[in-house]
C-alpha positions as a Markdown table, in Angstrom:
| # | Residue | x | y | z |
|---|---|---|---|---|
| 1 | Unk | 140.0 | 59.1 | 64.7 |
| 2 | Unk | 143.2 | 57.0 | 64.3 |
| 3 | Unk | 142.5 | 54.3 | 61.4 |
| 4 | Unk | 143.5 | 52.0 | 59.7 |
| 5 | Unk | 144.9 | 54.0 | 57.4 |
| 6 | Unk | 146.9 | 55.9 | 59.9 |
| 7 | Unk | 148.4 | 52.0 | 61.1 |
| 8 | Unk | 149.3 | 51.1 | 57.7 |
| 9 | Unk | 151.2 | 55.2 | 57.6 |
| 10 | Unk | 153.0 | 54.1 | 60.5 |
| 11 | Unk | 154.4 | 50.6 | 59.1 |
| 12 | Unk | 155.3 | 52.5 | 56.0 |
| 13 | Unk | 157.2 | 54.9 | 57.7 |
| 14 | Unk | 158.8 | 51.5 | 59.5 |
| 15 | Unk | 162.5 | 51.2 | 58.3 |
| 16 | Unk | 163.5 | 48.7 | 55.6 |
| 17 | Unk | 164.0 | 45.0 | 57.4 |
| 18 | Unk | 168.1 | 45.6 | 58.4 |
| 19 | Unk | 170.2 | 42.2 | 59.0 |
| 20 | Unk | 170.0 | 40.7 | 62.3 |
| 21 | Unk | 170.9 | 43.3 | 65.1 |
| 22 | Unk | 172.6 | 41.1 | 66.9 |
| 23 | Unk | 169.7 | 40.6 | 69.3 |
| 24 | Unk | 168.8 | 37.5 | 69.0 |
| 25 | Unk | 167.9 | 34.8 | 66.1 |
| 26 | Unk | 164.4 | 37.1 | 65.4 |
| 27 | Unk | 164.8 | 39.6 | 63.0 |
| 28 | Unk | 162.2 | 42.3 | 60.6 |
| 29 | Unk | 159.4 | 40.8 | 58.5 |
| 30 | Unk | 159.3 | 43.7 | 56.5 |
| 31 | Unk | 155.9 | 45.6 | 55.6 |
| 32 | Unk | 152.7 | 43.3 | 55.6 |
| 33 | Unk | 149.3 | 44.1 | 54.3 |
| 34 | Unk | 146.1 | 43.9 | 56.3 |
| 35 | Unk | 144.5 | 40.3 | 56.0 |
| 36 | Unk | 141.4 | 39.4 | 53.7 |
| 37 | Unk | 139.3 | 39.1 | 56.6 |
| 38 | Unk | 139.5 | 39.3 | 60.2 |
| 39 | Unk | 142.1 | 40.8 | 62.6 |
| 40 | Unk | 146.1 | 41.2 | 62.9 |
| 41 | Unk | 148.2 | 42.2 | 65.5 |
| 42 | Unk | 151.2 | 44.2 | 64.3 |
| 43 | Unk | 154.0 | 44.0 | 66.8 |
| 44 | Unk | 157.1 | 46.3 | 66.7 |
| 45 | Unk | 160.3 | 45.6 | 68.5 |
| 46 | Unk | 160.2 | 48.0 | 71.6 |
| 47 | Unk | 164.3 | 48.9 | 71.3 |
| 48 | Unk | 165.5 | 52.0 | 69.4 |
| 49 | Unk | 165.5 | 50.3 | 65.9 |
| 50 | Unk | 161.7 | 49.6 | 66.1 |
| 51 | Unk | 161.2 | 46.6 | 63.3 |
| 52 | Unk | 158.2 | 45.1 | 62.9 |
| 53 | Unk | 159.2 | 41.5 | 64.0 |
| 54 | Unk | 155.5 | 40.1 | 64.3 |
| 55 | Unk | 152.3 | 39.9 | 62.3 |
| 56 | Unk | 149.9 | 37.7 | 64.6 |
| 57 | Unk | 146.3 | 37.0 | 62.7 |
| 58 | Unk | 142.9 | 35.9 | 64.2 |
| 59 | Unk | 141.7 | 33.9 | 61.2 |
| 60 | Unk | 143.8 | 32.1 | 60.4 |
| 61 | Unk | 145.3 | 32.1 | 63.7 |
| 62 | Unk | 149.0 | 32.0 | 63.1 |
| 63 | Unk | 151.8 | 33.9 | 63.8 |
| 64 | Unk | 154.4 | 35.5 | 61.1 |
| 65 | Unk | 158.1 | 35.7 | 61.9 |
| 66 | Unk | 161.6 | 35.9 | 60.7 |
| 67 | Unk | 163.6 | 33.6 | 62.4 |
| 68 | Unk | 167.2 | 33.4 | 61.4 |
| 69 | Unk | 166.8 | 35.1 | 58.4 |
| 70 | Unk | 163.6 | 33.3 | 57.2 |
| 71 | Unk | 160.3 | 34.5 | 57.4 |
| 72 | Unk | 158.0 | 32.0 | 58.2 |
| 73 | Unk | 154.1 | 31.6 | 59.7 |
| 74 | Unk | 153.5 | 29.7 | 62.6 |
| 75 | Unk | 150.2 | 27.8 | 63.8 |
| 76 | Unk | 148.2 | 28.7 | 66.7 |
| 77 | Unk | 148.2 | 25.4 | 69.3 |
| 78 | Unk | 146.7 | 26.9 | 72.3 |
| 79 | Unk | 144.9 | 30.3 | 73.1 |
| 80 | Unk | 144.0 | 31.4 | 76.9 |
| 81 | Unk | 142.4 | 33.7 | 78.3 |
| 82 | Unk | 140.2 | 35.7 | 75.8 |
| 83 | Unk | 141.2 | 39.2 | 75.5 |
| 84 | Unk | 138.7 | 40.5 | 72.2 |
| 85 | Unk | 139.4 | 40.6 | 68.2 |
| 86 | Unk | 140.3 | 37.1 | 68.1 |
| 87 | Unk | 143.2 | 37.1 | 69.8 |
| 88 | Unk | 144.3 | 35.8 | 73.9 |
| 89 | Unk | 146.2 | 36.8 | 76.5 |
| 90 | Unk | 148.7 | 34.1 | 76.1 |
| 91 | Unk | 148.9 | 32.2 | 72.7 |
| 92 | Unk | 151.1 | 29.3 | 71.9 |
| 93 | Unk | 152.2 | 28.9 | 68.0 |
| 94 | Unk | 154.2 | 25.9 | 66.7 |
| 95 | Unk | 156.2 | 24.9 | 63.2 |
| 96 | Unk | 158.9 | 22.5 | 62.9 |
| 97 | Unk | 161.4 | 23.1 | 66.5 |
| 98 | Unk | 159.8 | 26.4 | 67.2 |
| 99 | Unk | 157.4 | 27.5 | 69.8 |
| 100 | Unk | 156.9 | 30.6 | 69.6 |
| 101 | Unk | 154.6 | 32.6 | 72.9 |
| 102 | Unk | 153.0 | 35.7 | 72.7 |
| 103 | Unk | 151.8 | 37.1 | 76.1 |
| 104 | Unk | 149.9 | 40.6 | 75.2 |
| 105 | Unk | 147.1 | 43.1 | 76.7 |
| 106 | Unk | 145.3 | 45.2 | 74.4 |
| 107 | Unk | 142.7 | 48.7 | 74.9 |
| 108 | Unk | 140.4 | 49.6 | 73.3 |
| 109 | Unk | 140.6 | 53.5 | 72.4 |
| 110 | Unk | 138.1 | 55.7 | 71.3 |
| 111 | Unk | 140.3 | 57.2 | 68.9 |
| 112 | Unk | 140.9 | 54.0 | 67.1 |
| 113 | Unk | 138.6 | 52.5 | 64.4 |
| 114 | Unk | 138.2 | 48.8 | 63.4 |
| 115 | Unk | 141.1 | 47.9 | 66.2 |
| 116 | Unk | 142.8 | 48.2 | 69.5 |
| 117 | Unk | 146.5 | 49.3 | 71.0 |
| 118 | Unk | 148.5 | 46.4 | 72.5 |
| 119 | Unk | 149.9 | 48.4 | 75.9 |
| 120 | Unk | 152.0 | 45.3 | 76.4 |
| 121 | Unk | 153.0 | 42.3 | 75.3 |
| 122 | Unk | 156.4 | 40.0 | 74.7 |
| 123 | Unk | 156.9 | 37.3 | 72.4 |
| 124 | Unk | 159.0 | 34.3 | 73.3 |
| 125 | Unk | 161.4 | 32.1 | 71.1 |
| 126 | Unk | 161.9 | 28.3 | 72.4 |
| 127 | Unk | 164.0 | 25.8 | 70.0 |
| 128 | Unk | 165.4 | 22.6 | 71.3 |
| 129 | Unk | 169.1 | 23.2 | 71.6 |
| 130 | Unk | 169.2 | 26.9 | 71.4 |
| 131 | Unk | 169.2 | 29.7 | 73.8 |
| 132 | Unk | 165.3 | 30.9 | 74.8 |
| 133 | Unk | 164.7 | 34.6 | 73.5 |
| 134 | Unk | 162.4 | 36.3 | 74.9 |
| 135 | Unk | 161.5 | 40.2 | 73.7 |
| 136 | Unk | 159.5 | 43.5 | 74.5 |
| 137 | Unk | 156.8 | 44.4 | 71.8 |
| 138 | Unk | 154.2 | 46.6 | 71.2 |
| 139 | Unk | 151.7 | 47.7 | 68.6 |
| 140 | Unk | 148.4 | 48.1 | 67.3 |
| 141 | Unk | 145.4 | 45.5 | 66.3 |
| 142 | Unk | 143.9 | 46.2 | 62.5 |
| 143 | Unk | 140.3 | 44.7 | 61.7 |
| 144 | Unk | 138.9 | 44.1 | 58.2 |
């Protein structure tokens, strides 16, 4: 069975946050540890330098991201529809000018303990002012 373990192997093996890529204003966040409690959503850049750029947690529900060179969490405003582990389909986070979206689908596998794949998703910047990004990711679910 794939575990926890095994997610926590792959983020490892995740290469060292790099400076921005050139992409876009969202960068790496850099290896992040399970939370205390609950359920996180580690999301990987789906482009050929595969960073983890997002670490979305159930409780509490917030969002972690680098954003011009700063890594910062972001509250959860509004969550819709339901999809399991704490987390929706399409989730709204907001600090300061930044909104950030994540739109995801997640399976359940037999394989996988304590979590789920997410077989799609992409995560949308909005700032007033600045260009919208919006960005392919992918990744698995972890449960304490």
């Amino acid at each position: 069975m794939i575990s926890l373990a095994l997610m926590l192997a792959l983020q490892a093996a995740t290469p060292a946050p790099a400076a921005n890529s050139g992409t876009g204003p969202l960068g790496a966040i850099g290896q992040q540890k399970l939370p205390a409690k609950g359920c996180a959503a580690y999301l990987w850049s789906m482009d050929a330098g595969r960073q983890l750029v997002a670490m979305a947690t159930a409780d509490p529900a917030q969002i972690r991201l680098a954003i011009d060179g700063k890594t910062t969490d972001y509250a959860m405003t509004t969550q819709s529809p339901a999809i399991g582990f704490g987390f929706g389909g399409v989730t709204q986070y907001r600090g300061g000018d930044v909104t950030a979206t994540l739109d995801m689908a997640v399976a359940v596998r037999a394989d996988i303990s304590a979590g789920a794949t997410v077989t799609s998703a992409t995560l949308r910047i909005d700032r007033p002012g600045r260009d919208t990004v919006v960005m392919p990711v992918g990744g698995l679910i972890g449960c304490v």
